[in-house]
C-alpha atoms as a printed R data frame, in Angstrom:
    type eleno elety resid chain resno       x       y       z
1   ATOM     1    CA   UNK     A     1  46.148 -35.863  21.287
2   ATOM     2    CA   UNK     A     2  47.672 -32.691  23.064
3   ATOM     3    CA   UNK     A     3  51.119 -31.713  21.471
4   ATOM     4    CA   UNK     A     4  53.831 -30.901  23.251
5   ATOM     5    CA   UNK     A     5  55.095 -27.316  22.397
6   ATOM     6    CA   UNK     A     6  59.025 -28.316  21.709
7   ATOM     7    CA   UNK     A     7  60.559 -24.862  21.874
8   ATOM     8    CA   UNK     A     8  59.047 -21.017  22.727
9   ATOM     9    CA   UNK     A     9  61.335 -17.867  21.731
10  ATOM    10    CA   UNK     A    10  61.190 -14.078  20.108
11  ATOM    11    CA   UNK     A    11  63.421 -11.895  18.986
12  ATOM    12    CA   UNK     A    12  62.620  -8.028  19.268
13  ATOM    13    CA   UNK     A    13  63.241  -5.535  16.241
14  ATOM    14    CA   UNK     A    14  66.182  -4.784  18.260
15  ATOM    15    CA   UNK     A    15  67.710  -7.863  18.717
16  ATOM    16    CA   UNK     A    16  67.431  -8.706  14.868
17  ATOM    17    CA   UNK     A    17  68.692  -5.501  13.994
18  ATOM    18    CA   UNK     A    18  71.763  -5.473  16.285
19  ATOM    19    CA   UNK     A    19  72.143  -9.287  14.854
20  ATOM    20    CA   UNK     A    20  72.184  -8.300  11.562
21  ATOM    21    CA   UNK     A    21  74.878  -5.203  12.008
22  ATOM    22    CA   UNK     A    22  77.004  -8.092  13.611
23  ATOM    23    CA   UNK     A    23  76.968  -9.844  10.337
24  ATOM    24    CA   UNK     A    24  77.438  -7.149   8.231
25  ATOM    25    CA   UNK     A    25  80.201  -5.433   9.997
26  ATOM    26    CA   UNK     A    26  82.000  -8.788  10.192
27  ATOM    27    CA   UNK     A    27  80.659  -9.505   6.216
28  ATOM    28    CA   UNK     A    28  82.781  -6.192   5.503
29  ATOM    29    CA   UNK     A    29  85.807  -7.323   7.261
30  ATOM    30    CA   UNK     A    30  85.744 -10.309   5.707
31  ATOM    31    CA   UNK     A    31  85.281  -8.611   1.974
32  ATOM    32    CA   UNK     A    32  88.441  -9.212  -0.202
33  ATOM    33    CA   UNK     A    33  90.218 -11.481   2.484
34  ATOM    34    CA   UNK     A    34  88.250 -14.314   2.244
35  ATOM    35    CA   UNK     A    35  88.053 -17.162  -0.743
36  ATOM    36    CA   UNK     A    36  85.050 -18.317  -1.970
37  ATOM    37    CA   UNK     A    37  86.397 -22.188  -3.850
38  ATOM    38    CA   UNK     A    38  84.249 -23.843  -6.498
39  ATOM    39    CA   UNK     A    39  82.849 -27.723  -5.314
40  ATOM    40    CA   UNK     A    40  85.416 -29.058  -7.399
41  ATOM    41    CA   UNK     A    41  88.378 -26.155  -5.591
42  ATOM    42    CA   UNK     A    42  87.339 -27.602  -2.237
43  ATOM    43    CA   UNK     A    43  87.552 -31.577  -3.871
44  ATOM    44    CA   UNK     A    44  90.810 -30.487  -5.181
45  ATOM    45    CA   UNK     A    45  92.067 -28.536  -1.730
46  ATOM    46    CA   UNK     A    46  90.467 -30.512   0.603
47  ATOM    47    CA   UNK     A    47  91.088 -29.977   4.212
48  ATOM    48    CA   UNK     A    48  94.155 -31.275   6.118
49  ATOM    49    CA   UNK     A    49  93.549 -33.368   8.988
50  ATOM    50    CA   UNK     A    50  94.226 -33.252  12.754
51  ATOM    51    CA   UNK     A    51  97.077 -35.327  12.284
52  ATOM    52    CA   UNK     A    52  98.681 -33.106   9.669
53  ATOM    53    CA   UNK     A    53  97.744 -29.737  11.570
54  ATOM    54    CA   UNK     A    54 100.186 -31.705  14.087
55  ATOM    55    CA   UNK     A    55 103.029 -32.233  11.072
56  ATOM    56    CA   UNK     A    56 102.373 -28.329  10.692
57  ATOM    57    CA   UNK     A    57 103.317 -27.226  14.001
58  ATOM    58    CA   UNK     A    58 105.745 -29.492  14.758
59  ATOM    59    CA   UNK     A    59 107.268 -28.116  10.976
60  ATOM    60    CA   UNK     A    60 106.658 -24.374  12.033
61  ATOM    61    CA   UNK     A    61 108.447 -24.912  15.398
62  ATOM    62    CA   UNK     A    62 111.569 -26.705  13.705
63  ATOM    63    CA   UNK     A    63 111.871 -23.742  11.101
64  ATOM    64    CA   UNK     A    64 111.872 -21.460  14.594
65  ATOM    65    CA   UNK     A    65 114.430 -23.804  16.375
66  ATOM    66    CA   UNK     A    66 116.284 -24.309  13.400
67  ATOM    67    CA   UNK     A    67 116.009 -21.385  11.004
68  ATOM    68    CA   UNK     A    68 119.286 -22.445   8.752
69  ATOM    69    CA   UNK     A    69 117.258 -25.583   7.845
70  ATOM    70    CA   UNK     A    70 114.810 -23.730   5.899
71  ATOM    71    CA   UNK     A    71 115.107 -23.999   1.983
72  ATOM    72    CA   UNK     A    72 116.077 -20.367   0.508
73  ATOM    73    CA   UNK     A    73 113.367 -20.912  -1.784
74  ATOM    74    CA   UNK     A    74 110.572 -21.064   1.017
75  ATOM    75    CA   UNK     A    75 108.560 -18.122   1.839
76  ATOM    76    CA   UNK     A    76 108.990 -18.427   5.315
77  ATOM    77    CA   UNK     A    77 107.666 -15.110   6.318
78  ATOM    78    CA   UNK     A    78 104.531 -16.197   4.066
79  ATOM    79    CA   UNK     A    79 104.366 -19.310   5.681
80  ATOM    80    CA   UNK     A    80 103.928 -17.082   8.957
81  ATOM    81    CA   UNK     A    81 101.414 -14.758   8.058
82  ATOM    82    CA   UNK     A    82  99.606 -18.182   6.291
83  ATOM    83    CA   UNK     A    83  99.718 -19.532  10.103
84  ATOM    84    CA   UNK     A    84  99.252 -16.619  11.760
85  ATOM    85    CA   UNK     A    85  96.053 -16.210   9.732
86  ATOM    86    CA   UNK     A    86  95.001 -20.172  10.065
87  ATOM    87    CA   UNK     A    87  94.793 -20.289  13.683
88  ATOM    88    CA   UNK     A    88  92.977 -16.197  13.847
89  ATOM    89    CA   UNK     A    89  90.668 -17.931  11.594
90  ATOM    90    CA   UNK     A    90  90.161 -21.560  12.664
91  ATOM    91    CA   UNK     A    91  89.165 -19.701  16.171
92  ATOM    92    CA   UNK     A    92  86.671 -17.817  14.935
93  ATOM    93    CA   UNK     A    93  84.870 -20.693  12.760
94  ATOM    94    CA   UNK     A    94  84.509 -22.613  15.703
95  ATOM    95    CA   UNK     A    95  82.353 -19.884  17.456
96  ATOM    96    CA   UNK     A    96  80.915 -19.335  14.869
97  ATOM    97    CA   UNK     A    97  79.781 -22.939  14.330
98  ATOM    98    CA   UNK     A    98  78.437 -23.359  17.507
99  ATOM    99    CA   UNK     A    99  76.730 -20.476  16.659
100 ATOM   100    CA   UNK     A   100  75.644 -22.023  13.587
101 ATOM   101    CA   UNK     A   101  74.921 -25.182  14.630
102 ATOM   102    CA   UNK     A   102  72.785 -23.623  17.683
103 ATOM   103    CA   UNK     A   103  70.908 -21.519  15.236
104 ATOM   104    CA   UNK     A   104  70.098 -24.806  13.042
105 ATOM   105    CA   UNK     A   105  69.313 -26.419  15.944
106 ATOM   106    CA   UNK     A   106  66.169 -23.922  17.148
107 ATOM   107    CA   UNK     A   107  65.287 -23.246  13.806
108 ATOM   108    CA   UNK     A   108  64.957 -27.621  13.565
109 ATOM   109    CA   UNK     A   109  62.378 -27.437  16.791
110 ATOM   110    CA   UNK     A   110  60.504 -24.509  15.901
111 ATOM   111    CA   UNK     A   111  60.118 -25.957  12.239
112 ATOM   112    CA   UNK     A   112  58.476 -29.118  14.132
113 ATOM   113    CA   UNK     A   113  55.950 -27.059  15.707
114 ATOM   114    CA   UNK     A   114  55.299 -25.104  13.343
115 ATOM   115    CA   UNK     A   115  54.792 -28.230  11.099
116 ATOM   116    CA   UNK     A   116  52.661 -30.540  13.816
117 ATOM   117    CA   UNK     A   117  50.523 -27.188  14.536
118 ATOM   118    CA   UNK     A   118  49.791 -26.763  10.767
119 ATOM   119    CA   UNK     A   119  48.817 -30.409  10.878
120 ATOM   120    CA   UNK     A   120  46.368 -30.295  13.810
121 ATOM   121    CA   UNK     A   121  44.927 -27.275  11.616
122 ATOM   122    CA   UNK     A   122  44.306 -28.886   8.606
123 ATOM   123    CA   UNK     A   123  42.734 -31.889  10.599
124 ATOM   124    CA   UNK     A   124  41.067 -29.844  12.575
125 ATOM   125    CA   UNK     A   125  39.260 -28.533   8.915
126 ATOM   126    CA   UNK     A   126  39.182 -31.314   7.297
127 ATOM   127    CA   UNK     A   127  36.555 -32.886  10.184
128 ATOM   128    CA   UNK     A   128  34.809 -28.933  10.210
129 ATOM   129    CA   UNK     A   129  34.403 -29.539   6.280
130 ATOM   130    CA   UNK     A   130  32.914 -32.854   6.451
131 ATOM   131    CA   UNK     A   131  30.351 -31.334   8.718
132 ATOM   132    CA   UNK     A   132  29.694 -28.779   6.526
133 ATOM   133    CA   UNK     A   133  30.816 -26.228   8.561
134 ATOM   134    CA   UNK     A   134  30.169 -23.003   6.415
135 ATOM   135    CA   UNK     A   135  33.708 -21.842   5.259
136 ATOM   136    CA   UNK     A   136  35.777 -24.463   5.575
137 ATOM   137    CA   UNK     A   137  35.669 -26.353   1.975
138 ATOM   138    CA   UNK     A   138  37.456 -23.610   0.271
139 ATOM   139    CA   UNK     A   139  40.271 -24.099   3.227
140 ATOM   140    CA   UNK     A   140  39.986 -27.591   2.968
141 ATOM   141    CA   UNK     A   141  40.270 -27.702  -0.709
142 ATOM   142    CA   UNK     A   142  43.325 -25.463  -0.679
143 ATOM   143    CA   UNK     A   143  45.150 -27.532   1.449
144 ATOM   144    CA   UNK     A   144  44.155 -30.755   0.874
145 ATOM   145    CA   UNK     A   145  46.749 -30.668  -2.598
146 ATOM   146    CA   UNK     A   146  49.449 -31.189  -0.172
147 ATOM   147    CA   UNK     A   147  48.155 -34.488   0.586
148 ATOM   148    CA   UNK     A   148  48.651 -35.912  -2.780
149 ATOM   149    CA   UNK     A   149  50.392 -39.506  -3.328
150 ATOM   150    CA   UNK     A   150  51.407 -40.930  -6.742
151 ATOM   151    CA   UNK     A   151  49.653 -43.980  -7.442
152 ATOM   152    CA   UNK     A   152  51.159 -46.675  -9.959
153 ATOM   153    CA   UNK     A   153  47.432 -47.046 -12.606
154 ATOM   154    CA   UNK     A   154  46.224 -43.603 -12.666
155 ATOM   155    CA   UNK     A   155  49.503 -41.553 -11.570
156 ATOM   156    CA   UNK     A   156  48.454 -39.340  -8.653
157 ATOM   157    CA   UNK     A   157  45.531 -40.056  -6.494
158 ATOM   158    CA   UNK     A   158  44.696 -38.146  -3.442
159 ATOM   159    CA   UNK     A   159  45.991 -39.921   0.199
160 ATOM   160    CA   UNK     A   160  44.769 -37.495   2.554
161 ATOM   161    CA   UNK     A   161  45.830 -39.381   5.642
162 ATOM   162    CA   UNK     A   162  46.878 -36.279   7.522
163 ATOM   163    CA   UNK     A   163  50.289 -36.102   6.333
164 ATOM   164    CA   UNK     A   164  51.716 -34.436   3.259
165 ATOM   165    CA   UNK     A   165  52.981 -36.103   0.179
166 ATOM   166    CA   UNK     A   166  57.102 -36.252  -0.193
């Protein structure tokens, strides 16, 4: 069965080094201004919805309109730079999550390649080893323990039907 090659791409030395400055130089903007929480920080924190990023504004442009309704006891130029900060960042995440999620997304198609062409390989051995083909065992053998199922009497057993154990 011919395979279907999903996804085709390089990157030149160039390209990965003037991808990796990128990071850095924004990794070193980002050093001491950014928070890294704990899992139970972000449980704690959480993340306010869309409808509350609404009860936000709305609250920021009453404390413009309406600056005598502020409590003395609110930071309200804190509560600015908090905002101001918010939407430079919120901004940012976004492009960098399509980046993100673009990234993931090649790196999920060239992993299926990748995977099906390392199957067709070992199948391709496999048959060359059962004809004796002089070389292949060893190659075989090697990667033939990725093809190993558990088995409830004796505990593993191997199931080389072509695809690799879980």
């Amino acid at each position: 069965m011919a395979f279907d090659n999903l996804i085709s791409l390089t990157f030149s030395e160039n390209d990965l080094a003037t991808i990796d400055q990128a990071i850095q130089t924004i990794e070193g903007i980002l050093s001491g201004k950014t928070i890294n929480l704990t899992p139970e920080q972000r449980q704690q924190y959480g993340r306010i919805a869309e409808q509350n990023k609404l009860f936000v504004n709305k609250a920021k442009g009453y404390m413009e309109q309406y600056p005598q309704h502020v409590p003395g006891f609110l930071d309200k130029a804190e509560f600015d730079k908090d905002y101001a900060a918010r939407q430079q960042i919120e901004s940012r995440l976004q492009r960098l999550g399509s980046m993100t999620e673009q990234l993931s997304d090649t790196k999920v198609l060239l992993d299926h390649d990748n995977y099906h062409n390392a199957i067709t390989f070992y199948r391709n051995v496999k048959f060359l080893s059962g004809e004796n083909v002089p070389g292949t065992n060893v190659i075989y053998d090697d990667m033939k323990q990725f093809f190993v199922a558990a088995t409830p009497a004796s505990g593993t057993a191997p199931s080389d039907n072509g695809q690799p154990s879980a």
